[in-house]
Coordinates of N, CA and C in Angstrom, one line a residue:
Chain A
K131 N 143.1 78.9 -13.5 CA 143.2 77.7 -12.6 C 143.9 76.6 -13.3
Q132 N 144.8 76.0 -12.6 CA 145.6 74.9 -13.2 C 144.8 73.6 -13.3
E133 N 144.8 73.0 -14.5 CA 144.2 71.7 -14.7 C 145.2 70.7 -15.2
V134 N 145.1 69.5 -14.7 CA 146.1 68.5 -15.0 C 145.3 67.3 -15.6
T135 N 145.7 66.8 -16.8 CA 145.0 65.7 -17.5 C 146.0 64.6 -17.7
Q136 N 145.6 63.3 -17.5 CA 146.4 62.2 -17.7 C 145.8 61.3 -18.7
I137 N 146.5 60.9 -19.7 CA 146.1 60.0 -20.7 C 147.1 58.8 -20.9
P138 N 146.7 57.5 -21.0 CA 145.3 57.1 -20.9 C 144.8 57.0 -19.5
A139 N 143.5 56.8 -19.3 CA 143.0 56.6 -18.0 C 143.3 55.2 -17.4
A140 N 143.4 54.2 -18.4 CA 143.8 52.9 -18.0 C 144.6 52.3 -19.1
L141 N 145.5 51.4 -18.7 CA 146.4 50.8 -19.7 C 146.8 49.4 -19.2
S142 N 146.7 48.4 -20.1 CA 147.0 47.0 -19.8 C 148.1 46.5 -20.8
V143 N 149.2 46.1 -20.3 CA 150.3 45.6 -21.2 C 150.9 44.3 -20.7
P144 N 151.5 43.6 -21.6 CA 152.1 42.3 -21.2 C 153.5 42.6 -20.5
E145 N 153.9 41.8 -19.6 CA 155.2 41.9 -18.9 C 156.3 42.1 -19.9
G146 N 157.2 43.0 -19.6 CA 158.4 43.2 -20.4 C 158.3 44.3 -21.4
E147 N 157.1 44.8 -21.6 CA 156.9 45.9 -22.5 C 157.3 47.3 -21.9
N148 N 157.9 48.1 -22.8 CA 158.2 49.5 -22.4 C 156.9 50.3 -22.6
L149 N 156.6 51.3 -21.8 CA 155.4 52.0 -21.9 C 155.6 53.5 -21.5
V150 N 154.7 54.3 -22.0 CA 154.7 55.8 -21.7 C 153.4 56.2 -21.2
L151 N 153.4 56.9 -20.1 CA 152.3 57.6 -19.5 C 152.4 59.1 -19.7
N152 N 151.2 59.7 -20.1 CA 151.2 61.1 -20.4 C 150.5 62.0 -19.4
C153 N 151.0 63.2 -19.2 CA 150.5 64.2 -18.3 C 150.5 65.5 -19.0
S154 N 149.4 66.3 -19.0 CA 149.5 67.6 -19.5 C 148.8 68.6 -18.5
F155 N 149.3 69.8 -18.5 CA 148.8 70.8 -17.6 C 148.6 72.1 -18.4
T156 N 147.7 72.9 -17.9 CA 147.2 74.1 -18.6 C 148.0 75.3 -18.4
D157 N 148.6 75.5 -17.2 CA 149.4 76.7 -16.8 C 150.9 76.3 -16.7
S158 N 151.7 76.9 -17.6 CA 153.1 76.5 -17.7 C 153.9 77.1 -16.6
A159 N 153.3 78.0 -15.8 CA 154.1 78.6 -14.7 C 154.1 77.7 -13.5
I160 N 154.8 76.6 -13.7 CA 154.9 75.6 -12.6 C 156.2 75.7 -11.9
Y161 N 156.2 75.3 -10.6 CA 157.4 75.3 -9.8 C 158.1 74.0 -9.9
N162 N 157.4 72.9 -9.9 CA 157.9 71.5 -10.2 C 156.8 70.6 -10.5
L163 N 157.1 69.4 -10.9 CA 156.2 68.3 -11.3 C 156.6 67.1 -10.6
Q164 N 155.7 66.3 -10.0 CA 156.0 65.1 -9.3 C 155.1 64.0 -9.8
W165 N 155.8 62.8 -10.0 CA 155.0 61.6 -10.4 C 155.0 60.7 -9.1
F166 N 153.8 60.2 -8.9 CA 153.5 59.3 -7.7 C 152.9 58.0 -8.2
R167 N 153.0 57.0 -7.4 CA 152.4 55.7 -7.6 C 151.5 55.5 -6.4
Q168 N 150.3 54.9 -6.7 CA 149.3 54.6 -5.6 C 148.8 53.2 -5.8
D169 N 149.0 52.4 -4.8 CA 148.4 51.0 -4.8 C 147.0 51.1 -4.3
P170 N 146.1 50.2 -4.6 CA 144.7 50.3 -4.2 C 144.5 50.5 -2.7
G171 N 143.8 51.6 -2.3 CA 143.5 51.8 -0.9 C 144.7 52.3 -0.1
K172 N 145.8 52.6 -0.8 CA 147.0 53.0 0.0 C 147.3 54.5 -0.3
G173 N 148.4 54.9 0.4 CA 148.9 56.3 0.2 C 149.7 56.4 -1.1
L174 N 150.3 57.6 -1.3 CA 151.1 57.9 -2.5 C 152.6 57.7 -2.2
T175 N 153.2 57.1 -3.2 CA 154.7 56.9 -3.1 C 155.3 57.8 -4.2
S176 N 156.2 58.7 -3.8 CA 156.8 59.5 -4.8 C 157.8 58.8 -5.6
L177 N 157.7 59.0 -6.9 CA 158.6 58.3 -7.9 C 159.7 59.2 -8.4
L178 N 159.3 60.3 -8.9 CA 160.3 61.3 -9.5 C 159.8 62.7 -9.3
L179 N 160.7 63.6 -9.1 CA 160.4 65.0 -8.9 C 161.2 65.8 -10.0
I180 N 160.6 66.6 -10.8 CA 161.3 67.4 -11.8 C 161.1 68.8 -11.5
Q181 N 162.2 69.6 -11.3 CA 162.1 71.0 -11.1 C 161.7 71.7 -12.4
S182 N 161.2 72.9 -12.3 CA 160.8 73.6 -13.6 C 162.0 73.9 -14.5
S183 N 163.2 73.9 -14.0 CA 164.4 74.2 -14.8 C 165.0 72.9 -15.4
Q184 N 164.4 71.8 -15.1 CA 165.0 70.5 -15.6 C 164.2 70.0 -16.7
R185 N 164.8 69.1 -17.5 CA 164.1 68.5 -18.6 C 163.7 67.0 -18.4
E186 N 164.5 66.4 -17.5 CA 164.2 65.0 -17.2 C 164.8 64.5 -15.9
Q187 N 164.3 63.4 -15.4 CA 164.8 62.8 -14.2 C 164.7 61.3 -14.4
T188 N 165.7 60.6 -13.8 CA 165.7 59.1 -14.0 C 165.9 58.4 -12.7
S189 N 165.2 57.3 -12.5 CA 165.4 56.5 -11.3 C 165.1 55.0 -11.7
G190 N 166.2 54.3 -11.8 CA 166.1 52.9 -12.2 C 165.4 52.7 -13.6
R191 N 164.3 52.0 -13.6 CA 163.6 51.8 -14.9 C 162.7 52.9 -15.3
L192 N 162.6 53.9 -14.5 CA 161.7 55.1 -14.7 C 162.5 56.3 -15.2
N193 N 161.8 57.0 -16.2 CA 162.4 58.2 -16.7 C 161.2 59.1 -16.9
A194 N 161.3 60.3 -16.3 CA 160.3 61.3 -16.5 C 160.9 62.5 -17.2
S195 N 160.1 63.0 -18.2 CA 160.5 64.2 -18.9 C 159.5 65.4 -18.7
L196 N 160.0 66.6 -18.9 CA 159.2 67.7 -18.7 C 159.4 68.7 -19.8
D197 N 158.3 69.1 -20.5 CA 158.4 70.2 -21.5 C 157.4 71.3 -21.0
K198 N 158.0 72.3 -20.3 CA 157.1 73.3 -19.7 C 156.4 74.1 -20.7
S199 N 157.1 74.4 -21.8 CA 156.5 75.3 -22.8 C 155.2 74.7 -23.4
S200 N 155.2 73.4 -23.6 CA 154.0 72.8 -24.2 C 153.1 72.2 -23.1
G201 N 153.5 72.3 -21.9 CA 152.6 71.8 -20.8 C 152.5 70.3 -20.7
R202 N 153.6 69.6 -20.9 CA 153.5 68.2 -21.0 C 154.7 67.5 -20.2
S203 N 154.3 66.3 -19.6 CA 155.3 65.5 -19.0 C 155.0 64.0 -19.4
T204 N 156.0 63.2 -19.5 CA 155.8 61.8 -19.8 C 156.6 61.0 -18.7
L205 N 156.0 59.9 -18.4 CA 156.7 58.9 -17.5 C 156.9 57.7 -18.3
Y206 N 158.2 57.3 -18.5 CA 158.6 56.1 -19.3 C 158.9 55.0 -18.3
I207 N 158.3 53.9 -18.5 CA 158.7 52.7 -17.7 C 159.2 51.6 -18.6
A208 N 160.5 51.3 -18.3 CA 161.1 50.3 -19.2 C 160.9 48.9 -18.6
A209 N 160.8 47.9 -19.5 CA 160.8 46.5 -19.1 C 159.8 46.3 -17.9
S210 N 158.5 46.6 -18.2 CA 157.5 46.6 -17.2 C 157.4 45.2 -16.5
Q211 N 157.0 45.2 -15.2 CA 156.8 44.0 -14.4 C 155.5 44.0 -13.8
P212 N 154.9 42.8 -13.4 CA 153.6 42.8 -12.8 C 153.6 43.6 -11.5
G213 N 154.7 43.8 -10.8 CA 154.8 44.6 -9.6 C 154.6 46.1 -9.9
D214 N 154.7 46.5 -11.2 CA 154.5 47.9 -11.5 C 153.0 48.2 -11.6
S215 N 152.1 47.2 -11.5 CA 150.7 47.5 -11.6 C 150.2 48.4 -10.4
A216 N 149.6 49.5 -10.8 CA 149.2 50.5 -9.8 C 148.6 51.7 -10.6
T217 N 148.2 52.7 -9.8 CA 147.7 53.9 -10.5 C 148.9 54.9 -10.4
Y218 N 149.2 55.5 -11.5 CA 150.2 56.5 -11.5 C 149.6 57.9 -11.6
L219 N 150.1 58.8 -10.8 CA 149.5 60.1 -10.7 C 150.6 61.2 -10.9
C220 N 150.2 62.2 -11.7 CA 151.0 63.3 -12.0 C 150.5 64.5 -11.2
A221 N 151.4 65.3 -10.6 CA 151.0 66.4 -9.9 C 151.9 67.6 -10.1
V222 N 151.3 68.8 -10.2 CA 152.2 70.0 -10.4 C 152.0 71.0 -9.3
R223 N 153.0 71.7 -9.0 CA 152.9 72.8 -8.0 C 153.2 74.1 -8.8
I224 N 152.2 75.0 -8.7 CA 152.4 76.2 -9.4 C 153.3 77.2 -8.7
S225 N 153.7 78.2 -9.4 CA 154.8 79.1 -8.9 C 154.2 80.1 -7.9
S226 N 152.9 80.4 -7.9 CA 152.3 81.4 -7.0 C 152.7 81.1 -5.5
G227 N 153.1 82.1 -4.8 CA 153.6 81.9 -3.5 C 152.6 81.4 -2.5
S228 N 151.4 81.8 -2.6 CA 150.4 81.4 -1.6 C 149.7 80.1 -1.9
A229 N 150.0 79.5 -3.0 CA 149.3 78.3 -3.4 C 150.4 77.2 -3.6
R230 N 150.9 76.7 -2.5 CA 152.0 75.7 -2.6 C 151.4 74.3 -2.8
Q231 N 150.1 74.1 -2.8 CA 149.6 72.8 -2.8 C 149.8 72.2 -4.2
L232 N 149.7 70.9 -4.3 CA 149.8 70.2 -5.6 C 148.4 70.1 -6.2
T233 N 148.4 70.2 -7.6 CA 147.2 69.9 -8.3 C 147.4 68.6 -9.1
F234 N 146.5 67.6 -8.8 CA 146.7 66.3 -9.4 C 145.9 66.0 -10.6
G235 N 146.5 65.1 -11.5 CA 145.7 64.5 -12.5 C 144.8 63.4 -12.0
S236 N 144.0 62.8 -12.8 CA 143.1 61.8 -12.3 C 143.7 60.4 -12.3
G237 N 145.0 60.3 -12.9 CA 145.7 59.1 -12.8 C 145.6 58.2 -14.0
T238 N 146.6 57.3 -14.2 CA 146.5 56.2 -15.2 C 146.6 54.9 -14.4
Q239 N 145.6 54.1 -14.6 CA 145.6 52.8 -13.9 C 146.3 51.8 -14.8
L240 N 147.5 51.3 -14.3 CA 148.3 50.4 -15.1 C 148.2 49.0 -14.6
T241 N 148.0 48.1 -15.6 CA 148.0 46.6 -15.3 C 149.1 46.0 -16.1
V242 N 150.0 45.3 -15.5 CA 151.0 44.6 -16.2 C 150.7 43.1 -16.1
L243 N 150.5 42.5 -17.2 CA 150.0 41.0 -17.2 C 151.2 40.1 -17.2
P244 N 151.3 39.1 -16.4 CA 152.4 38.2 -16.4 C 152.4 37.3 -17.6
Chain B
E1 N 164.8 57.2 9.0 CA 163.9 58.4 9.2 C 162.5 58.0 9.0
A2 N 161.6 58.3 10.0 CA 160.2 58.0 10.0 C 159.6 58.8 8.9
G3 N 158.6 58.2 8.2 CA 157.9 59.0 7.1 C 156.8 59.7 7.7
V4 N 155.8 60.2 6.9 CA 154.6 60.8 7.4 C 153.7 59.8 7.9
T5 N 153.3 60.0 9.2 CA 152.4 59.0 9.8 C 151.0 59.6 10.0
Q6 N 150.0 58.8 9.8 CA 148.6 59.2 10.0 C 147.9 58.2 10.9
S7 N 147.0 58.7 11.7 CA 146.1 57.9 12.5 C 144.8 58.5 12.7
P8 N 143.7 57.6 12.8 CA 143.8 56.2 12.7 C 143.9 55.7 11.3
T9 N 144.1 54.4 11.1 CA 144.1 53.9 9.7 C 142.7 53.9 9.1
H10 N 141.8 53.5 10.0 CA 140.4 53.4 9.6 C 139.5 54.1 10.6
L11 N 138.4 54.7 10.2 CA 137.5 55.4 11.1 C 136.1 55.2 10.6
I12 N 135.2 54.8 11.5 CA 133.8 54.6 11.1 C 133.0 55.5 12.0
K13 N 132.2 56.4 11.4 CA 131.4 57.4 12.1 C 130.0 57.4 11.6
T14 N 129.1 57.9 12.4 CA 127.7 58.0 12.0 C 127.4 59.4 11.5
R15 N 126.6 59.5 10.5 CA 126.2 60.8 10.0 C 125.8 61.8 11.1
G16 N 126.4 63.0 11.0 CA 126.1 64.1 12.0 C 127.2 64.1 13.1
Q17 N 128.0 63.1 13.2 CA 129.1 63.1 14.2 C 130.3 63.9 13.7
Q18 N 131.3 64.0 14.6 CA 132.5 64.7 14.2 C 133.7 63.6 14.1
A19 N 134.6 63.9 13.2 CA 135.7 63.0 13.0 C 137.0 63.8 13.2
T20 N 138.0 63.2 13.8 CA 139.3 63.9 14.0 C 140.4 62.9 13.4
L21 N 141.2 63.5 12.5 CA 142.2 62.7 11.9 C 143.5 63.4 12.2
R22 N 144.6 62.6 12.4 CA 145.9 63.1 12.8 C 147.0 62.8 11.9
C23 N 148.0 63.7 11.8 CA 149.1 63.5 10.9 C 150.4 64.0 11.6
S24 N 151.4 63.2 11.5 CA 152.8 63.7 12.0 C 153.7 63.8 10.8
P25 N 154.2 65.0 10.5 CA 155.1 65.1 9.3 C 156.5 64.5 9.5
I26 N 157.2 64.5 8.4 CA 158.6 64.1 8.5 C 159.4 65.1 9.4
S27 N 160.3 64.6 10.2 CA 161.1 65.5 11.1 C 161.7 66.6 10.3
G28 N 161.5 67.8 10.7 CA 162.1 68.9 10.0 C 161.2 69.6 9.0
H29 N 160.1 68.9 8.6 CA 159.2 69.5 7.7 C 158.2 70.4 8.5
T30 N 158.0 71.6 7.9 CA 157.1 72.5 8.7 C 155.7 72.6 8.0
S31 N 155.6 72.2 6.8 CA 154.3 72.3 6.1 C 153.6 71.0 6.1
V32 N 152.2 71.1 6.3 CA 151.4 69.9 6.3 C 150.2 70.2 5.3
Y33 N 149.9 69.3 4.5 CA 148.8 69.4 3.5 C 147.8 68.3 3.7
W34 N 146.5 68.6 3.6 CA 145.5 67.6 3.6 C 144.8 67.5 2.3
Y35 N 144.5 66.2 1.9 CA 143.8 65.9 0.6 C 142.7 64.9 0.9
Q36 N 141.6 65.1 0.1 CA 140.6 64.1 0.2 C 140.5 63.3 -1.2
Q37 N 140.4 62.0 -1.1 CA 140.3 61.2 -2.2 C 139.0 60.3 -2.1
A38 N 137.9 60.8 -2.6 CA 136.7 60.1 -2.6 C 136.7 59.0 -3.7
L39 N 135.9 58.0 -3.5 CA 135.9 56.8 -4.4 C 135.5 57.3 -5.8
G40 N 136.4 57.0 -6.8 CA 136.1 57.4 -8.2 C 136.4 58.8 -8.5
L41 N 136.9 59.5 -7.5 CA 137.3 60.9 -7.8 C 138.8 61.1 -7.6
G42 N 139.3 62.2 -8.1 CA 140.7 62.5 -7.9 C 141.1 63.0 -6.5
L43 N 142.3 63.4 -6.4 CA 142.8 64.0 -5.1 C 142.4 65.4 -5.1
Q44 N 141.6 65.8 -4.1 CA 141.2 67.2 -3.9 C 141.9 67.9 -2.7
F45 N 142.5 69.0 -3.0 CA 143.2 69.7 -1.9 C 142.2 70.3 -0.9
L46 N 142.5 70.0 0.4 CA 141.7 70.5 1.5 C 142.3 71.7 2.2
L47 N 143.5 71.5 2.8 CA 144.1 72.5 3.7 C 145.6 72.5 3.6
W48 N 146.2 73.6 3.8 CA 147.7 73.7 4.0 C 148.0 74.5 5.2
Y49 N 148.8 73.9 6.1 CA 149.3 74.5 7.3 C 150.8 74.7 7.3
D50 N 151.2 75.8 7.8 CA 152.7 76.0 7.9 C 153.0 76.9 9.1
E51 N 153.9 76.5 9.9 CA 154.3 77.3 11.1 C 153.1 77.6 12.0
G52 N 152.2 76.6 12.1 CA 151.0 76.8 12.9 C 149.8 77.6 12.4
E53 N 150.0 78.1 11.1 CA 148.9 78.9 10.5 C 148.3 78.2 9.3
E54 N 147.0 78.4 9.1 CA 146.4 78.0 7.9 C 146.8 78.9 6.8
R55 N 147.4 78.4 5.7 CA 148.0 79.2 4.7 C 147.0 79.2 3.4
N56 N 146.3 78.2 3.2 CA 145.4 78.1 2.1 C 144.4 77.0 2.3
R57 N 143.3 77.1 1.7 CA 142.3 76.0 1.8 C 141.6 75.8 0.4
G58 N 141.2 74.6 0.2 CA 140.5 74.3 -1.1 C 139.0 74.6 -1.0
N59 N 138.3 74.2 -2.0 CA 136.9 74.5 -2.1 C 136.1 73.5 -1.3
F60 N 136.2 73.6 0.0 CA 135.4 72.7 0.9 C 134.7 73.6 1.9
P61 N 133.6 73.1 2.5 CA 132.8 73.9 3.4 C 133.5 74.1 4.7
P62 N 133.1 75.1 5.5 CA 133.8 75.4 6.8 C 133.8 74.3 7.8
R63 N 132.9 73.3 7.6 CA 132.9 72.2 8.6 C 134.2 71.3 8.5
F64 N 135.0 71.5 7.5 CA 136.3 71.0 7.4 C 137.3 72.0 7.9
S65 N 137.9 71.6 9.0 CA 138.9 72.6 9.6 C 140.0 71.8 10.2
G66 N 141.0 72.5 10.7 CA 142.1 71.8 11.4 C 143.0 72.7 12.1
R67 N 144.1 72.2 12.5 CA 145.1 73.0 13.1 C 146.5 72.3 13.1
Q68 N 147.5 73.1 13.3 CA 148.8 72.6 13.4 C 149.4 73.0 14.7
F69 N 150.1 72.0 15.3 CA 150.6 72.2 16.7 C 152.1 72.7 16.6
P70 N 152.6 73.1 17.7 CA 154.0 73.6 17.7 C 155.0 72.6 17.3
N71 N 154.7 71.3 17.4 CA 155.7 70.3 16.9 C 155.4 70.0 15.4
Y72 N 154.6 70.7 14.8 CA 154.2 70.7 13.3 C 153.3 69.5 13.0
S73 N 152.9 68.7 14.0 CA 151.8 67.7 13.7 C 150.5 68.5 13.4
S74 N 149.5 67.7 12.9 CA 148.3 68.4 12.5 C 147.1 67.5 12.7
E75 N 146.0 68.2 12.9 CA 144.7 67.5 13.0 C 143.8 68.0 11.9
L76 N 143.0 67.2 11.4 CA 141.9 67.5 10.5 C 140.6 67.2 11.2
N77 N 139.7 68.1 11.3 CA 138.4 67.9 11.9 C 137.3 68.1 10.9
V78 N 136.4 67.1 10.9 CA 135.3 67.2 10.0 C 134.0 67.1 10.9
N79 N 133.3 68.2 10.9 CA 132.1 68.3 11.7 C 130.8 68.0 10.9
A80 N 129.8 67.6 11.6 CA 128.5 67.3 11.0 C 128.6 66.4 9.8
L81 N 129.2 65.3 10.0 CA 129.6 64.3 8.9 C 128.4 64.0 8.0
E82 N 128.7 64.0 6.7 CA 127.7 63.6 5.7 C 128.2 62.3 5.0
L83 N 127.3 61.6 4.4 CA 127.7 60.3 3.8 C 128.8 60.5 2.7
E84 N 128.7 61.7 2.0 CA 129.7 61.9 0.9 C 131.1 62.3 1.5
D85 N 131.2 62.4 2.8 CA 132.5 62.7 3.4 C 133.3 61.4 3.4
S86 N 132.7 60.2 3.1 CA 133.4 59.0 3.1 C 134.5 59.0 2.0
A87 N 135.7 58.8 2.5 CA 136.9 59.0 1.5 C 138.1 58.5 2.2
L88 N 139.2 58.5 1.4 CA 140.6 58.3 2.0 C 141.1 59.7 2.1
Y89 N 141.6 60.0 3.3 CA 142.1 61.4 3.6 C 143.7 61.2 3.8
L90 N 144.3 61.9 2.9 CA 145.8 61.8 2.8 C 146.5 63.1 3.3
C91 N 147.5 62.9 4.1 CA 148.3 64.0 4.6 C 149.7 64.0 3.9
A92 N 150.2 65.1 3.6 CA 151.6 65.2 3.0 C 152.3 66.3 3.8
S93 N 153.7 66.2 3.8 CA 154.5 67.2 4.4 C 155.6 67.6 3.4
S94 N 156.1 68.8 3.7 CA 157.2 69.3 2.9 C 157.9 70.4 3.6
L95 N 159.2 70.7 3.2 CA 159.8 71.9 3.6 C 159.3 73.0 2.8
V96 N 158.9 74.1 3.5 CA 158.3 75.2 2.7 C 159.3 75.8 1.7
Y97 N 160.4 76.2 2.2 CA 161.4 76.9 1.3 C 162.5 76.0 0.8
G98 N 162.5 74.7 1.3 CA 163.5 73.8 0.8 C 163.0 72.7 0.0
D99 N 161.8 72.8 -0.5 CA 161.2 71.6 -1.1 C 161.6 71.4 -2.6
R100 N 162.5 72.3 -3.0 CA 163.0 72.1 -4.4 C 163.6 70.7 -4.6
G101 N 164.3 70.3 -3.5 CA 165.0 69.0 -3.7 C 164.2 67.8 -3.3
N102 N 163.1 68.0 -2.5 CA 162.5 66.9 -1.9 C 161.0 66.7 -2.3
G103 N 160.4 67.7 -2.7 CA 159.0 67.5 -3.1 C 158.1 67.2 -1.9
Y104 N 157.0 66.5 -2.1 CA 156.0 66.2 -1.1 C 156.1 64.8 -0.7
T105 N 156.0 64.4 0.6 CA 155.9 63.1 1.0 C 154.6 62.8 1.7
F106 N 153.9 61.8 1.2 CA 152.6 61.4 1.7 C 152.6 60.3 2.7
G107 N 151.6 60.3 3.6 CA 151.3 59.3 4.5 C 150.4 58.2 3.8
S108 N 150.1 57.2 4.6 CA 149.3 56.1 4.1 C 147.8 56.3 4.1
G109 N 147.4 57.4 4.8 CA 146.0 57.8 4.7 C 145.1 57.3 5.9
T110 N 144.0 57.9 6.1 CA 143.0 57.5 7.0 C 141.7 57.2 6.1
R111 N 141.2 56.0 6.2 CA 139.9 55.7 5.5 C 138.8 56.0 6.4
L112 N 138.0 57.1 6.1 CA 136.8 57.5 6.8 C 135.6 57.0 6.2
T113 N 134.8 56.2 6.9 CA 133.5 55.7 6.4 C 132.4 56.3 7.3
V114 N 131.5 57.0 6.6 CA 130.3 57.6 7.3 C 129.1 56.8 7.0
V115 N 128.4 56.3 8.1 CA 127.3 55.4 7.9 C 126.0 56.1 8.4

């Protein structure tokens, strides 16, 4: 059974700092990995999608990496801003054909202080 | 292009009643997934529908059920509501065989409160 862990559970940083969020998964036979952002009481916004054959994806100030063999992904946020404050969720989809749903980590709650 | 839409936004029900939640996927997406996010807990997979059929379900009792219509929209029904069913219910859609490029897109959720 796939398990996804995110460390740290919470993180508070001053504005302008670069930061890294970590995600690990137990089964390396993944189809892809997706990073999401969730604001309090809201739905999920997709940030980056990394296919199993890729090593990294970039969008603006965000960069996500994937190391399938070690079961790890990182989300790098450059020059953080107060608007980046949210919970960041990592989710993996396994390769098994009948199980296309995502398995989520418990998230990292990020607070960027002005 | 319209995103994934869910209705209602909020729903208050009494214990023992039934709740019906609705989801419209992105145009062209054939798969719909339902997730439960209870307070303080992570996202738990409920159900996956594709082409009108239930393809997979998570570890939830049978009183959680649903269906997918010919236009690919979906309903989630929760019977005999219990207090612990209070949660944010999220719907996501994807292309079944084409999601390599797109991943999953989520709606804004329905907040179900059972009193």
